[in-house]
Short mmCIF file of C-alpha atoms in Angstrom, two decimals:
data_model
loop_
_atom_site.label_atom_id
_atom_site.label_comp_id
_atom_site.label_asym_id
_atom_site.label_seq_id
_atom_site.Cartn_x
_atom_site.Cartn_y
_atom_site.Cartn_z
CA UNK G 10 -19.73 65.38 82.02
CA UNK G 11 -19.07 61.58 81.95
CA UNK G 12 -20.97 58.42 80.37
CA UNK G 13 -21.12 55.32 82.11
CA UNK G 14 -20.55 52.13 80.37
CA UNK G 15 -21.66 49.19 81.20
CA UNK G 16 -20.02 45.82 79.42
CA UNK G 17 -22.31 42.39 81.28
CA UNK G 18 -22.07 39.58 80.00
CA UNK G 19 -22.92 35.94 80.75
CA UNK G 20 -21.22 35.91 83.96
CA UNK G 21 -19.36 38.98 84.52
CA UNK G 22 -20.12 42.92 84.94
CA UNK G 23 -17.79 45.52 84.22
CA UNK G 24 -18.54 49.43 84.48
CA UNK G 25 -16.19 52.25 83.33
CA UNK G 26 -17.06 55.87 84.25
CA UNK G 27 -15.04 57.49 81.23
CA UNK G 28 -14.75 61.72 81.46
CA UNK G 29 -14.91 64.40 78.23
CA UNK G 30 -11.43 63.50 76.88
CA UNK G 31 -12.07 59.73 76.80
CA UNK G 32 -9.93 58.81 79.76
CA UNK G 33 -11.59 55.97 82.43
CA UNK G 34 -11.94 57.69 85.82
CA UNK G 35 -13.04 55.06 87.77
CA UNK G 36 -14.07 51.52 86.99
CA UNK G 37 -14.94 48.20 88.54
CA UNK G 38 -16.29 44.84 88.00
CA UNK G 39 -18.73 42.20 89.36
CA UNK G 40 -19.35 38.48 89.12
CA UNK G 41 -23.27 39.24 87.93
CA UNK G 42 -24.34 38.68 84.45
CA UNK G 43 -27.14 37.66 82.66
CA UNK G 44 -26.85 33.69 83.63
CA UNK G 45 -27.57 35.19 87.13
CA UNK G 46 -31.12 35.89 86.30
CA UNK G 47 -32.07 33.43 84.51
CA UNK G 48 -30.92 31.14 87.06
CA UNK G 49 -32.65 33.13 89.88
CA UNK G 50 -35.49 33.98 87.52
CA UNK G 51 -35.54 37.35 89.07
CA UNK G 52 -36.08 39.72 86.31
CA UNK G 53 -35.23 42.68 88.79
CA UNK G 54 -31.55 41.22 89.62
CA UNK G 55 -29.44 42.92 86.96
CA UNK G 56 -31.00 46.62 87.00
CA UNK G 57 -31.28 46.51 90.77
CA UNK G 58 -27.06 45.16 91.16
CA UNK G 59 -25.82 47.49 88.12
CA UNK G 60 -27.58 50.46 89.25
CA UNK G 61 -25.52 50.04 92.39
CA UNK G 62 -22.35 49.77 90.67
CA UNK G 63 -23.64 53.12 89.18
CA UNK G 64 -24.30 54.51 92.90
CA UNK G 65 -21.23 52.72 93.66
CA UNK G 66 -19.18 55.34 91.44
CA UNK G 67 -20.45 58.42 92.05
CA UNK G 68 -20.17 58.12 95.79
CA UNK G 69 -16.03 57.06 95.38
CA UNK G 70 -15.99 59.99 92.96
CA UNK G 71 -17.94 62.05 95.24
CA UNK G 72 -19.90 63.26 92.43
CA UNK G 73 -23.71 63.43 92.09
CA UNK G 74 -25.48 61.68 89.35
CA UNK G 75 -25.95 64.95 87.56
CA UNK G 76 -22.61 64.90 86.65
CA UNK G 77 -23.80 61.86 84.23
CA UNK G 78 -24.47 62.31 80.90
CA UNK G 79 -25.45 59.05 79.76
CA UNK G 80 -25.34 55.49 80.32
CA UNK G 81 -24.48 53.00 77.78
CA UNK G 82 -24.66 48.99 77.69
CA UNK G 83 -23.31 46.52 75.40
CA UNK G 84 -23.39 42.44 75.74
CA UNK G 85 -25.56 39.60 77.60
CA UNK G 86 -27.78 42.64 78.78
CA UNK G 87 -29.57 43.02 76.32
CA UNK G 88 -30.85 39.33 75.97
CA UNK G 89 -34.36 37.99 76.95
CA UNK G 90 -32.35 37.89 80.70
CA UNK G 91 -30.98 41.13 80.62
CA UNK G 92 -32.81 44.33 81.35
CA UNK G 93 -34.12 44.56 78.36
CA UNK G 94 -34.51 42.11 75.12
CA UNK G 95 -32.83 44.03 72.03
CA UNK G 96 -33.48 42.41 68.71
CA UNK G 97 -29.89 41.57 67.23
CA UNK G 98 -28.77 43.72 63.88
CA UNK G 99 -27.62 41.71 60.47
CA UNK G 100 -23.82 41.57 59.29
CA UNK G 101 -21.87 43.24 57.95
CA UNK G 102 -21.62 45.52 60.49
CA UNK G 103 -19.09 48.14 61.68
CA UNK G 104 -19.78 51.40 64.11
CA UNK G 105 -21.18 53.24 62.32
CA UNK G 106 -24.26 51.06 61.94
CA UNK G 107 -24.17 49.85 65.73
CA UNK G 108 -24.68 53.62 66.34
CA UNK G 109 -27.38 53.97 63.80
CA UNK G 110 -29.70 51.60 65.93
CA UNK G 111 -28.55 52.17 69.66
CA UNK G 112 -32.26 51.09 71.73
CA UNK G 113 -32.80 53.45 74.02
CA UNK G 114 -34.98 52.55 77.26
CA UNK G 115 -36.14 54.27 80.02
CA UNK G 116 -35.69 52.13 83.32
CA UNK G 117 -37.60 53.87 85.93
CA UNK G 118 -37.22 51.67 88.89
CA UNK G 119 -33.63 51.34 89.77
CA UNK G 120 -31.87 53.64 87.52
CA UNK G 121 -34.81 55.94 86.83
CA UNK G 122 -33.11 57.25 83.40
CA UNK G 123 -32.97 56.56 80.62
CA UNK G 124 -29.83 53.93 78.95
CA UNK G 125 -28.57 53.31 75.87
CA UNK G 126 -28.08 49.91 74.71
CA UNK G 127 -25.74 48.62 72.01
CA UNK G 128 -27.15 45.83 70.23
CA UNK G 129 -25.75 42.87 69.39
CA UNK G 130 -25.69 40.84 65.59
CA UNK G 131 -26.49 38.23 64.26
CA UNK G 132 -25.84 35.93 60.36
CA UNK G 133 -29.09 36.29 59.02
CA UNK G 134 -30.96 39.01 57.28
CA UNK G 135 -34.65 40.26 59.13
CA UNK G 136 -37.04 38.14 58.32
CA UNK G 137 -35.63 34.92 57.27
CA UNK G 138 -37.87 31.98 58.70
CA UNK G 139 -35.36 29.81 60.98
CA UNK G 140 -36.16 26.21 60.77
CA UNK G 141 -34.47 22.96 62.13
CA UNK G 142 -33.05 22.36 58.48
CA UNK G 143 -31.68 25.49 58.29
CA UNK G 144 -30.74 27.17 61.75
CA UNK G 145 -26.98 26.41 61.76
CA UNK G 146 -27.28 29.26 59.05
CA UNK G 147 -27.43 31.57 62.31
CA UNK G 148 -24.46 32.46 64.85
CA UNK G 149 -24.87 35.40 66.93
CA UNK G 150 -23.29 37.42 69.49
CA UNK G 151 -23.83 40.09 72.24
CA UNK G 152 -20.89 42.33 73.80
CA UNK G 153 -18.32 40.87 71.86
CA UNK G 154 -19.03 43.44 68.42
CA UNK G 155 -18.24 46.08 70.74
CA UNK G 156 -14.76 44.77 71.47
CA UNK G 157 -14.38 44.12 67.74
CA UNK G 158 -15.06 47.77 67.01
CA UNK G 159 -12.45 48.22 69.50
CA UNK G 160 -10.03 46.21 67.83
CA UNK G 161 -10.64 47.73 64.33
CA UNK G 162 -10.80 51.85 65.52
CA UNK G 163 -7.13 50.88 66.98
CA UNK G 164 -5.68 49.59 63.50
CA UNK G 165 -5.31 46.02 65.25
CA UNK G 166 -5.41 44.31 62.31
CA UNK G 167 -3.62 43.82 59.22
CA UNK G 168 -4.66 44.54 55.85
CA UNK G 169 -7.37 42.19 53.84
CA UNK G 170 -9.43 39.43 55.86
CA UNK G 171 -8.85 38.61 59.99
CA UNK G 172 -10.49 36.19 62.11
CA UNK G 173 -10.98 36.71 65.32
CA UNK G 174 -11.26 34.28 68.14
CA UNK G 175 -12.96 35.91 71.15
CA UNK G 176 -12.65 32.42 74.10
CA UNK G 177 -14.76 33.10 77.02
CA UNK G 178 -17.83 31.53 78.27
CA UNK G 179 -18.97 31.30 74.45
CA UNK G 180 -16.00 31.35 72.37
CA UNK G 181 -16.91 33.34 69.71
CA UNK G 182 -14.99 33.59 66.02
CA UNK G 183 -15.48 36.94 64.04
CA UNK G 184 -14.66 37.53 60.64
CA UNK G 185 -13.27 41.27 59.75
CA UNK G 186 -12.98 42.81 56.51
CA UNK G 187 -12.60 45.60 54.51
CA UNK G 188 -13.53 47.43 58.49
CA UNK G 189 -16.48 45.42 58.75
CA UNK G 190 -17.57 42.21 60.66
CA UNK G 191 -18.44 40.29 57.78
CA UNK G 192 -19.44 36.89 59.33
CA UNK G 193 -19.68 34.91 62.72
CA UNK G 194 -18.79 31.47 64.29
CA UNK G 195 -20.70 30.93 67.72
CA UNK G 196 -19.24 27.93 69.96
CA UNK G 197 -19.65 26.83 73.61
CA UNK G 198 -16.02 26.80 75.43
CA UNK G 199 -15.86 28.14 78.93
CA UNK G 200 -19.63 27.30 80.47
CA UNK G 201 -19.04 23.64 79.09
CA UNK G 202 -15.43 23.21 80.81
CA UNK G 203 -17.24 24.06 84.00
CA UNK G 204 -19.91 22.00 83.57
CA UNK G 205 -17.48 18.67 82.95
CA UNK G 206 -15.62 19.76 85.51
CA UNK G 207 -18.11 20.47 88.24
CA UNK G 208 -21.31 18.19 86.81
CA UNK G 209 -19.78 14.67 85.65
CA UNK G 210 -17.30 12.19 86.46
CA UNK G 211 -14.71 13.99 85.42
CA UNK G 212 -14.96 16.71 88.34
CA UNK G 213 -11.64 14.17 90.15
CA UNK G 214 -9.83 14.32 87.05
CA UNK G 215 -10.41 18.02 86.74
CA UNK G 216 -9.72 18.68 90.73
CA UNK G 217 -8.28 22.52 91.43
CA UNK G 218 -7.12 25.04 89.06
CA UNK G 219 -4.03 25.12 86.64
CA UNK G 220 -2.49 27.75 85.50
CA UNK G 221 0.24 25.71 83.51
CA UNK G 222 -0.39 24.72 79.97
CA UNK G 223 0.82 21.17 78.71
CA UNK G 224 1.01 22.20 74.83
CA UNK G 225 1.57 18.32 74.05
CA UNK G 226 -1.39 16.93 75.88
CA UNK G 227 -3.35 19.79 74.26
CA UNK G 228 -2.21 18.14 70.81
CA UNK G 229 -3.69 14.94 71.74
CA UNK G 230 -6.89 15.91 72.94
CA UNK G 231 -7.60 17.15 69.45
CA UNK G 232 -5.90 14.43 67.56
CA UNK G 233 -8.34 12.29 70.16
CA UNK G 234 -11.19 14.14 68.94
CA UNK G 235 -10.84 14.03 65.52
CA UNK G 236 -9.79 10.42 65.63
CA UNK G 237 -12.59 9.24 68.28
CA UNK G 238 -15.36 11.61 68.09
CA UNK G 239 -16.27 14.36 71.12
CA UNK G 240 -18.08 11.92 73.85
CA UNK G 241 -14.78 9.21 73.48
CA UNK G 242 -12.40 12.05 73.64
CA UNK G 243 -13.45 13.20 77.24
CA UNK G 244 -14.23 10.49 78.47
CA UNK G 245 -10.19 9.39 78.45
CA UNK G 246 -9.98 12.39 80.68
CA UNK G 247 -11.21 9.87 82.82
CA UNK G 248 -8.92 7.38 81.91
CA UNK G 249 -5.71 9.23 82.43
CA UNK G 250 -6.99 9.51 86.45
CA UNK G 251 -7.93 6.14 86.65
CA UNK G 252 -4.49 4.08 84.44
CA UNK G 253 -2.10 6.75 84.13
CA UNK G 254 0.31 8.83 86.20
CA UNK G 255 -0.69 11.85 84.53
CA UNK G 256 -0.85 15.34 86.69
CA UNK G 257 -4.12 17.68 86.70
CA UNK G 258 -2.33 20.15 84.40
CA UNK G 259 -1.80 17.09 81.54
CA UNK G 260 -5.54 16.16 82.58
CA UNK G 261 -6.08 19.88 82.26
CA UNK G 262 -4.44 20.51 79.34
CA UNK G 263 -6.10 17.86 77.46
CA UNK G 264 -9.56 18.78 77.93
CA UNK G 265 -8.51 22.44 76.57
CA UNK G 266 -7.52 20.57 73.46
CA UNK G 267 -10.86 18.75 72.93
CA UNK G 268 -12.72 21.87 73.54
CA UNK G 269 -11.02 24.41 71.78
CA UNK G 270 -10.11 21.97 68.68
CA UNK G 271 -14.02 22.17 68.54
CA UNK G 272 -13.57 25.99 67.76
CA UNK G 273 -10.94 25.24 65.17
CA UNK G 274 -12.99 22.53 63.61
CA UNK G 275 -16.02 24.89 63.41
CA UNK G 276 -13.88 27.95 61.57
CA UNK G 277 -12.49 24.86 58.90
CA UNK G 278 -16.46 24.22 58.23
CA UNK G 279 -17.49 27.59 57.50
CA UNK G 280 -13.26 29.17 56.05
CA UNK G 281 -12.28 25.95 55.16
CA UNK G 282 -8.12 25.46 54.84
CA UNK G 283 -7.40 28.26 53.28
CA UNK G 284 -4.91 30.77 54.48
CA UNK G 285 -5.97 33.03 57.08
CA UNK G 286 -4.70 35.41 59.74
CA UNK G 287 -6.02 34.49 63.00
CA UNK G 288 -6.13 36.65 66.27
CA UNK G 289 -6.96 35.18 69.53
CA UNK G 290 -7.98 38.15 72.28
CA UNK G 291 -8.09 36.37 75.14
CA UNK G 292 -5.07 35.20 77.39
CA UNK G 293 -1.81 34.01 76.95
CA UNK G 294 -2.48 30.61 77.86
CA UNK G 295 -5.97 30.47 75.44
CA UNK G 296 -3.29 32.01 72.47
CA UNK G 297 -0.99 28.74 73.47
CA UNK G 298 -4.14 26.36 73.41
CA UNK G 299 -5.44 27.61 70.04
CA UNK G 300 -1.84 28.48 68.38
CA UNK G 301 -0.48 24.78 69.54
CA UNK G 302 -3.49 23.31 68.08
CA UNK G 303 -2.82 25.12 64.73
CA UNK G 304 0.53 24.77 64.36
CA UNK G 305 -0.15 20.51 64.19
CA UNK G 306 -3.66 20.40 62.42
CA UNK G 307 -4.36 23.57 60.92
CA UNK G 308 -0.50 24.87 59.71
CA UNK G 309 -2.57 27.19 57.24
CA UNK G 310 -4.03 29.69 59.91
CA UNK G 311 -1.41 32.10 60.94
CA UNK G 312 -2.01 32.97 65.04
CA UNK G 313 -1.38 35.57 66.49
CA UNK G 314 -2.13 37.02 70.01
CA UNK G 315 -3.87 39.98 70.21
CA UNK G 316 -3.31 42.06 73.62
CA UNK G 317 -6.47 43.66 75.55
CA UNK G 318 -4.83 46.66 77.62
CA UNK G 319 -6.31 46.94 80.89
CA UNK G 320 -5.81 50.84 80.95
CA UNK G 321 -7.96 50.62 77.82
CA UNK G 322 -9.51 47.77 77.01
CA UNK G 323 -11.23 46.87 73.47
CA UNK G 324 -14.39 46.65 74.56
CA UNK G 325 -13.98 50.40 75.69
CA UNK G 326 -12.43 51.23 72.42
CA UNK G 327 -15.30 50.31 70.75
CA UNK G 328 -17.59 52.13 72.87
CA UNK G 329 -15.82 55.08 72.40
CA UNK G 330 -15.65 54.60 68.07
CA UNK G 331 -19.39 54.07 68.41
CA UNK G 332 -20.54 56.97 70.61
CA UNK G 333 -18.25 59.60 67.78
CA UNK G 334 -20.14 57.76 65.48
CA UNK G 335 -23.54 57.87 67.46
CA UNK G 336 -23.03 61.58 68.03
CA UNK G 337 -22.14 62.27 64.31
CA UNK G 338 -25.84 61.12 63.76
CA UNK G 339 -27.49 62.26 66.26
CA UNK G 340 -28.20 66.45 66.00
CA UNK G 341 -28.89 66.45 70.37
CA UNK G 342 -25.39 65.66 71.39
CA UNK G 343 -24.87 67.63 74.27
CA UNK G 344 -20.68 68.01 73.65
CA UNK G 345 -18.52 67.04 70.98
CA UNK G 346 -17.28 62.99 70.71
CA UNK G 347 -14.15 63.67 68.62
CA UNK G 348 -11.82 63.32 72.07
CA UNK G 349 -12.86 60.23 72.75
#
C-alpha cells in the first residue's frame, strides 16, 4: 500500500507516492500553490489541479487508487487559500506533537477521500489576543516544520541550539533545540525580489537571470542597508544602471545583499550576537549570500550549508518521522510505520 504526500506551498506543488518500506516510487512537481488561488480567487483550483497530480500517478504506475492508503499534506495548503484552513499549533514543537493533531478532512469533490493535513505553527500560545502593539510577538510557518522534522529525524544537526534558515518565497529562520523547534523568525525574501524586479523601476537593472554570485557586491548591499536604511539601499540598484558600469550579476548580487541582510538583521533582534550555529537549507548560492554576509557583519554565527537530497528530500523525511509517530498514536493503523 502507498501514501501520497503532498508538500504545496506558496508557489510550488510537489507530490511523492512513497511504498511500505519508505522508498519514493514516483514523484513530480507543479508550479501551483496557494498564491494561485488567491490570485484567481477560485477556491476549487488547488483540490481540482492536485487531485490530478494524484490521477496523474496512479495511471504512470498503472495502479488503481485502491492501492492508496492515505494522503497526506503539509505547507501553504492548509491556509485560508488552500483546501482547507488548519488552525496553526504553538512551539515547541517536534513530531511527535505534529502527529498528535494531524486535521483530517474529507474532500468529496475532486479527491472524494478523505486527507490528512499536517499543520503548521506558530509563536504564540491559543488564545493570546493579537493586537497592533503586540503582533510582532507572532511568526509563523506552514510546510517548512515538516522539513525541520526532516532535518532533526536525520541527526542533521549538532548538539545544543541550531538555527535554521529556510530562503524561499518567505525566508523563514527556525530555532532547534533539545529536538524541538523552539522559536521562529518569519521574513519576506523571494516574493519581494520578484516584485522589485518585475513591479518597479528596477525591473532594467534587474533584466534576465543570474546564476553567478558577486560575494563583494552582496557585502555592500548590506553595509548600504544598515548605513542608509531599506528604501535608499535599493534604490542605488538603480543607480549602478544609470552611473556605473556595473553587470546584472553585481546589480544582482547586490539586491541579494539588501534582502537577505534583512533576514540576518531580524535573527540579531530576536538571538542577538551571541554565538550560534547557523544552517542555511536552501542552495549553494543562498549559503554564499547568507555565509558572505556573516562572515563581514555577523562573524559570531557559524554557517553552514545544509544539503536537501533530491532522492530524499527533508521535507519527506519529516513526513515519514511524523506518520511512525502518527501511527504510534493512532490504534487503526492499517500496517506498521517503523520502515519508513
Amino acid at each position: 500500500m502507498l501514501k501520497v504526500y503532498f508538500d504545496s506551498g506558496t508557489t510550488n506543488t510537489r507530490v511523492y507516492f512513497i511504498d511500505e518500506n519508505g522508498k519514493i516510487v514516483w514523484r513530480t512537481e507543479k508550479e501551483v500553490g496557494s498564491k494561485d488561488a488567491a490570485v484567481s480567487g477560485d477556491k476549487e483550483l488547488l483540490p481540482r489541479e492536485l487531485s490530478e497530480l494524484l490521477r496523474l500517478g496512479l495511471d504512470e504506475l498503472g495502479i488503481v487508487e485502491d492501492c492508496v492508503e492515505s494522503v497526506w499534506m503539509s505547507g501553504m495548503i492548509t491556509s485560508p487559500n488552500g483546501i482547507v484552513e488548519v488552525p496553526h499549533i504553538s512551539v515547541p514543537v517536534d513530531a511527535e506533537k505534529l502527529a498528535s493533531r494531524v486535521f483530517k478532512y474529507n474532500e468529496e469533490k475532486f479527491f472524494k477521500r478523505e486527507i490528512n493535513f499536517i499543520a503548521g505553527i506558530k509563536t504564540v500560545v491559543d488564545g493570546t489576543v493579537i493586537t497592533p502593539e503586540n503582533v510582532a510577538q507572532i511568526n509563523n510557518m506552514r510546510g517548512e516544520e515538516t522539513e525541520i522534522c526532516g532535518i532533526i529525524d536525520g541527526k542533521f544537526l549538532g548538539d545544543g541550539t541550531s538555527v535554521l534558515i529556510m530562503p524561499g518565497s518567505h525566508t523563514q529562520i527556525a530555532v532547534v533545540k533539545d529536538g524541538k523547534i523552539v522559536n521562529i523568525i518569519s521574513t519576506i525574501t523571494g516574493e519581494l525580489f520578484k516584485a522589485l524586479k518585475t513591479q518597479t523601476i528596477l525591473s532594467a537593472s534587474l533584466e534576465g537571470e543570474s546564476s553567478e554570485l558577486d560575494e563583494k557586491m552582496v557585502k555592500l548591499g548590506y553595509k548600504n542597508l544598515v548605513e542608509l536604511g531599506f528604501n535608499r539601499a535599493i534604490y542605488i540598484d538603480r543607480s549602478m544602471l544609470l552611473f556605473t558600469d556595473s553587470t546584472a550579476e553585481m546589480r544582482h548580487s547586490y539586491l541579494e545583499g539588501v534582502l537577505n541582510g534583512g533576514v540576518l538583521q531580524a535573527i540579531c533582534a530576536v538571538l542577538g550576537k551571541q554565538s550560534l550555529k547557523a544552517y542555511v537549507c536552501g542552495s549553494q548560492k543562498q549559503f554564499r549570500i547568507i555565509k558572505a554576509i556573516a562572515e563581514d557583519f555577523f562573524p559570531e554565527y557559524k554557517v553552514e550549508k545544509l544539503e536537501n537530497s533530491r532522492e530524499n528530500p527533508f521535507s519527506v523525511m519529516g513526513f515519514k518521522a511524523i506518520y511512525r509517530q502518527f501511527c504510534r498514536l493512532q490504534a487503526d493503523c492499517r500496517q506498521p510505520a517503523d520502515r519508513l
